Tab-separated table of C-alpha atoms in Angstrom:
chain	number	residue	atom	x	y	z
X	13	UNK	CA	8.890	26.674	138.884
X	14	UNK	CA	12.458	25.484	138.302
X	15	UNK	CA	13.771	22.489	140.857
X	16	UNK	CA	17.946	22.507	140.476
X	17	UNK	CA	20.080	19.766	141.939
X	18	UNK	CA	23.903	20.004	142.432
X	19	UNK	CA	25.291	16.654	142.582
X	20	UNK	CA	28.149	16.239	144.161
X	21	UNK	CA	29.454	12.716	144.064
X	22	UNK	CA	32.646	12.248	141.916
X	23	UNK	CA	31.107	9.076	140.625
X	24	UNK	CA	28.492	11.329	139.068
X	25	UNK	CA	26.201	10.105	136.223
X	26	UNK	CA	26.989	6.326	137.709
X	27	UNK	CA	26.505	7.488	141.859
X	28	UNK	CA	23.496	6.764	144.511
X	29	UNK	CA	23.652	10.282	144.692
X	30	UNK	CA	22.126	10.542	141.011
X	31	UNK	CA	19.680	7.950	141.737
X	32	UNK	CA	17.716	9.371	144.583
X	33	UNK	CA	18.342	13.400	142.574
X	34	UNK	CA	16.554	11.372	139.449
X	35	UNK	CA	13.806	10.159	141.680
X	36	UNK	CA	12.805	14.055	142.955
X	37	UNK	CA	13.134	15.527	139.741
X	38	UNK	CA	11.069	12.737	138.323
X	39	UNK	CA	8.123	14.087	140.941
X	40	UNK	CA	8.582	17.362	140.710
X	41	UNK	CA	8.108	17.536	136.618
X	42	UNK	CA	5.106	15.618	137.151
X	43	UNK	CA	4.182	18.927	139.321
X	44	UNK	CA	5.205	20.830	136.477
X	45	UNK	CA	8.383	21.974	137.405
X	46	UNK	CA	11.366	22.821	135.050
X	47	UNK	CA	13.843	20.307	136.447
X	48	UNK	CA	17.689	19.906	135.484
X	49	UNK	CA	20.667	17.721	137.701
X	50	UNK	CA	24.205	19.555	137.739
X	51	UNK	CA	26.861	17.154	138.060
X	52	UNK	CA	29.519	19.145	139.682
X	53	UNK	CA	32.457	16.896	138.378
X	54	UNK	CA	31.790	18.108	135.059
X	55	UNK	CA	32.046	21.374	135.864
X	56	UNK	CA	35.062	23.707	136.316
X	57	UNK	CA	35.097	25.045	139.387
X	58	UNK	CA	38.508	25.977	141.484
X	59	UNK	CA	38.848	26.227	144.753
X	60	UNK	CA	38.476	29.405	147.211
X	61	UNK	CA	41.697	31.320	147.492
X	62	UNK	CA	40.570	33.393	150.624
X	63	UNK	CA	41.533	36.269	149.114
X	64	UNK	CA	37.960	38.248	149.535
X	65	UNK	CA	38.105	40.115	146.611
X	66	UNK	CA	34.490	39.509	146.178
X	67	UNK	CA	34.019	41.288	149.876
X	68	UNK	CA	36.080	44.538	148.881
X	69	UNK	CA	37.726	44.876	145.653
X	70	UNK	CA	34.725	43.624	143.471
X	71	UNK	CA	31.918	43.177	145.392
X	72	UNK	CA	29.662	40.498	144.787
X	73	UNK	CA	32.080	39.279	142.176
X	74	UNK	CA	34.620	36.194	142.165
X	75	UNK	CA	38.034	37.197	140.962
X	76	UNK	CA	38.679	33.675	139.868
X	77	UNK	CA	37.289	32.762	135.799
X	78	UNK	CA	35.735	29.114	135.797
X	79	UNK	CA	32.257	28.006	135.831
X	80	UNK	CA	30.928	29.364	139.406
X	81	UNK	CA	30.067	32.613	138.230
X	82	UNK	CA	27.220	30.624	136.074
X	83	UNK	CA	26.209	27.992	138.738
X	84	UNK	CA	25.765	30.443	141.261
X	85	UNK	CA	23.160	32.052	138.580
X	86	UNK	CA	21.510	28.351	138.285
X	87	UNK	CA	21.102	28.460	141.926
X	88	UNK	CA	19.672	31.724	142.539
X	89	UNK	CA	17.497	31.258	139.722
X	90	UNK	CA	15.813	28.175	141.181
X	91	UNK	CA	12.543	28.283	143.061
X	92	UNK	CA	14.208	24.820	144.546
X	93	UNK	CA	17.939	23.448	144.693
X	94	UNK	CA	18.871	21.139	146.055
X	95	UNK	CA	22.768	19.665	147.151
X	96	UNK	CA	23.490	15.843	147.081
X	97	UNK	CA	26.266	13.743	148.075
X	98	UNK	CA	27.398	10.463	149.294
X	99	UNK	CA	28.756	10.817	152.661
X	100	UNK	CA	32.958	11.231	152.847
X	101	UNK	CA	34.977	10.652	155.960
X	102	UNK	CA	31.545	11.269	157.739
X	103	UNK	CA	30.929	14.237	155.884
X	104	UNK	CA	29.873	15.734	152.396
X	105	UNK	CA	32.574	15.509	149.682
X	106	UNK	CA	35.549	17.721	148.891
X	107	UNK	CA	33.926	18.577	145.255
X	108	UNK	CA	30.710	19.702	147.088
X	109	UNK	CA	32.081	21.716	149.900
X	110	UNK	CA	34.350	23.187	147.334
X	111	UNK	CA	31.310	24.620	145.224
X	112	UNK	CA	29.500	25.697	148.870
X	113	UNK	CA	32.556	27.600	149.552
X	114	UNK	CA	32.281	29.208	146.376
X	115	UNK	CA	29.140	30.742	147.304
X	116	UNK	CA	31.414	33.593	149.443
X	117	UNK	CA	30.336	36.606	146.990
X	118	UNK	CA	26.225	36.256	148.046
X	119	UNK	CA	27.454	37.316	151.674
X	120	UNK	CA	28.991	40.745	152.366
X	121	UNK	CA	31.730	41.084	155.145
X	122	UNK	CA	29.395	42.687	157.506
X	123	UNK	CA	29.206	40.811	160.758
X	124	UNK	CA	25.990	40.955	163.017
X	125	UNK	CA	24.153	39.147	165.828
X	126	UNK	CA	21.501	36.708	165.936
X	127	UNK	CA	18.990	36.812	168.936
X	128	UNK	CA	20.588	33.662	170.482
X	129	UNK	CA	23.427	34.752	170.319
X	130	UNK	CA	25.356	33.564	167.333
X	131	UNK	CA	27.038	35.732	164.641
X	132	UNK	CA	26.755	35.923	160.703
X	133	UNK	CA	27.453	37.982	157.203
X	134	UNK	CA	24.628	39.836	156.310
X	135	UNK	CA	23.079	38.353	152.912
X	136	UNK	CA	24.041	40.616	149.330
X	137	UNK	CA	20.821	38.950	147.734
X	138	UNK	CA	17.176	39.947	148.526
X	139	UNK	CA	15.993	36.181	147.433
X	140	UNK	CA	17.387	32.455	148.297
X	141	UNK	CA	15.602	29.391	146.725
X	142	UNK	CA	14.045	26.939	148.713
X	143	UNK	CA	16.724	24.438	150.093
X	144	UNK	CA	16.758	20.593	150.318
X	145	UNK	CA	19.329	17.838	151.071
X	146	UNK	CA	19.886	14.718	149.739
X	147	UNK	CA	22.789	11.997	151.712
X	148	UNK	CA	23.435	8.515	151.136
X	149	UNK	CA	26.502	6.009	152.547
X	150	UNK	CA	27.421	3.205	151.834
X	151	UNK	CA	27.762	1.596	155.348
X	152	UNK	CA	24.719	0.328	156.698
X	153	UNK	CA	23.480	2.197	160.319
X	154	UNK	CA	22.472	5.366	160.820
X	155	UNK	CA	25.434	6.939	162.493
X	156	UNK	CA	27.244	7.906	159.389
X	157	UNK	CA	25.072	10.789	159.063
X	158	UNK	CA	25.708	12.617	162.712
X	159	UNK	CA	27.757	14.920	161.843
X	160	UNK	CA	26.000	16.069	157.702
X	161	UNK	CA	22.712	15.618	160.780
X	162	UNK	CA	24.826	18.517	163.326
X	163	UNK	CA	25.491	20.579	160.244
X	164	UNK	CA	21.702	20.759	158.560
X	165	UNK	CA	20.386	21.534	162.067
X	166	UNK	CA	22.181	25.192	161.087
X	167	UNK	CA	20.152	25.436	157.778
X	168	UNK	CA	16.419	25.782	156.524
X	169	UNK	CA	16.126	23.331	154.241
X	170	UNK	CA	12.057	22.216	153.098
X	171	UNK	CA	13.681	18.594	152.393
X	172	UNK	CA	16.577	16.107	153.780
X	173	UNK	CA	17.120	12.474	153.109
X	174	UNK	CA	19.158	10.104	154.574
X	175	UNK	CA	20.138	6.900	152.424
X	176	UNK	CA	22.302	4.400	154.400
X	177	UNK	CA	22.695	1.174	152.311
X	178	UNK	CA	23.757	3.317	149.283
X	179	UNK	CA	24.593	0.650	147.290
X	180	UNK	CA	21.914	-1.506	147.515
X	181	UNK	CA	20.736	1.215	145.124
X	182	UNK	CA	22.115	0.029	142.140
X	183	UNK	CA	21.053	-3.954	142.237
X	184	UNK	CA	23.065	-6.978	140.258
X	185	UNK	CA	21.062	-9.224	137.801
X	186	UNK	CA	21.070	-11.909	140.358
X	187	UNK	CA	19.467	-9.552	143.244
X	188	UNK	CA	16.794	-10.676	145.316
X	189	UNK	CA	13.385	-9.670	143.887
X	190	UNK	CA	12.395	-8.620	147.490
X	191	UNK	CA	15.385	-6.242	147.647
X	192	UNK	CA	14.573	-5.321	143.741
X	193	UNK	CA	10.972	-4.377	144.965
X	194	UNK	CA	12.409	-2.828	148.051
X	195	UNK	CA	14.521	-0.102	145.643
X	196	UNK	CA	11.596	0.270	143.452
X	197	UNK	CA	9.474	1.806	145.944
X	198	UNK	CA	11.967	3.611	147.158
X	199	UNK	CA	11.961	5.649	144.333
X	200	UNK	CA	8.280	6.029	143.943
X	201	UNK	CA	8.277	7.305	147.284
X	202	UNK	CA	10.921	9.801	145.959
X	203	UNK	CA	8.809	10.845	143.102
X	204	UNK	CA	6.004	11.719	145.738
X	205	UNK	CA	8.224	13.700	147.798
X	206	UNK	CA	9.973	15.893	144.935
X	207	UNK	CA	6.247	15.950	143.948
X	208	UNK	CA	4.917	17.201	147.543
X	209	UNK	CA	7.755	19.859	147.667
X	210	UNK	CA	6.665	21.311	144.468
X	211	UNK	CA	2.962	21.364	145.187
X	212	UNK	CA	3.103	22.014	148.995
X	213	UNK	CA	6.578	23.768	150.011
X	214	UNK	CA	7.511	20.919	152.192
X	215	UNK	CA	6.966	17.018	152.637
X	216	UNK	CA	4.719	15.205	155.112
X	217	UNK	CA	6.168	13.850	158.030
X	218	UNK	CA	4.471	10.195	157.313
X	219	UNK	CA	6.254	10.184	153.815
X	220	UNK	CA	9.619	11.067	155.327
X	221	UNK	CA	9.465	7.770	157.403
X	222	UNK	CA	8.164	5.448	154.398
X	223	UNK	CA	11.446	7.099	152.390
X	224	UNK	CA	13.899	6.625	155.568
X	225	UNK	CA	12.602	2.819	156.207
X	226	UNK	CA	15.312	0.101	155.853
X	227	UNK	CA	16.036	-1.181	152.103
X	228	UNK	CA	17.567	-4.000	153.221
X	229	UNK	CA	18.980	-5.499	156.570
X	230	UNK	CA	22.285	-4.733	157.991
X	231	UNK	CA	23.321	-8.141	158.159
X	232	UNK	CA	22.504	-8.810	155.033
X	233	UNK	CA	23.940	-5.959	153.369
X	234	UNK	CA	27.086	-6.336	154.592
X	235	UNK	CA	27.256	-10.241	153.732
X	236	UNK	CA	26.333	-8.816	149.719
X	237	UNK	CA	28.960	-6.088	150.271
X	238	UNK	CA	31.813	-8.314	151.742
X	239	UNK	CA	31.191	-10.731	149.066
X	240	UNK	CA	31.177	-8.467	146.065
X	241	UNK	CA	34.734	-7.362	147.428
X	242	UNK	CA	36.387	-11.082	148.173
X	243	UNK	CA	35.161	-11.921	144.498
X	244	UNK	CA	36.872	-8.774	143.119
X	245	UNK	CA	39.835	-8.751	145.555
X	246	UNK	CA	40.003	-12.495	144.100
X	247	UNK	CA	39.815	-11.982	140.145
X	248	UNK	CA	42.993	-9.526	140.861
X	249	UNK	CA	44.700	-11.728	142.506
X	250	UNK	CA	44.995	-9.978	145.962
């Protein structure tokens, strides 16, 4: 069982993003799964031309030489993968829709039609991995995620979270202990539900609430947040 996470916050090693991704792959190696976290930052990976090379000249296969070729291997060759990032302009980053854009040669230009209507590019491989979702902002509210919420409604994926209060994530020395606490089990509840997935294919509904529950309160996230930034604003001199 191999559990793959593409992280795709530009902050990587230091992001939320790699936080809650640590938290799952924690779990799911205490199933007794092969974990690993790609930070997509790190990696070389060029953007789409639109050229479709991979459609008719070589199908299957990216004309451009970087390091897709090889993630797109890591992916297929996960049981589970999973695609994290902090939300951007309401959306996923430019470095992860980059690499999902990348991921042209695994369809083939054939167009057909679904039952309801819709349209699509028939698959080129026989097997996908199980697909999860991991989001987290930095605003407090749950709005932030309508649109990344719009856009998973058109995938399958066994696992999505939601993190608003990102960076409550990553407390100071002179936190709260109630908001320390709050973090803490926020993470064991993460290690369950990278631990369910494994075991179980999915996550129970009952977990998914305990891991979407408020770290802290709006109010007082943004007092912490606004503060943080007058300090800093102030030691520079703006």
């Amino acid at each position: 069982m191999k559990v793959t996470i593409f992280n795709g916050s530009p902050r990587g090693r230091k992001s939320n993003s790699h936080i809650i991704a640590e938290s799952i792959l924690k779990g799911a190696a205490k199933a007794g799964a092969d974990t690993e976290e790609v930070f997509l930052i790190e990696k070389d990976i060029k953007q789409c031309r639109g050229c479709f090379d991979c459609w008719g000249k070589t199908p299957g296969i990216c004309s451009i030489r970087d390091e897709m070729a090889e993630l797109i291997e890591k992916f297929l060759g996960s049981d589970y993968a999973g695609m994290a990032t902090p939300v951007y302009g309401m959306l996923m980053t430019a470095l992860l829709k980059n690499f999902t854009d990348r991921f042209l040669p695994l369809a083939t230009p054939h167009i057909r039609r679904n039952q309801d209507g819709s349209f699509y590019h028939d698959g080129r491989v026989k097997r996908f991995p199980g697909q999860f979702y991991i989001a987290n902002s930095g605003f407090p509210g749950e709005n932030n995620f309508d649109m990344l919420k719009a856009y998973m409604q058109l995938q399958h994926f066994v696992l999505e979270i939601y993190r608003n209060c990102g960076e409550a994530l990553q407390p100071t020395e002179t936190e709260k202990p109630e908001i320390v606490d709050s973090v803490n089990n926020f993470k064991q509840l993460l290690e369950q539900a990278g631990e369910q997935m494994v075991l179980n294919g999915t996550v129970c509904d009952k977990l998914l609430d305990k891991i979407h529950a408020p770290l802290i309160s709006d109010e007082e996230y943004m007092e912490q947040a606004n503060k943080q930034w007058d300090e800093q604003l102030g030691k520079n001199g703006r």
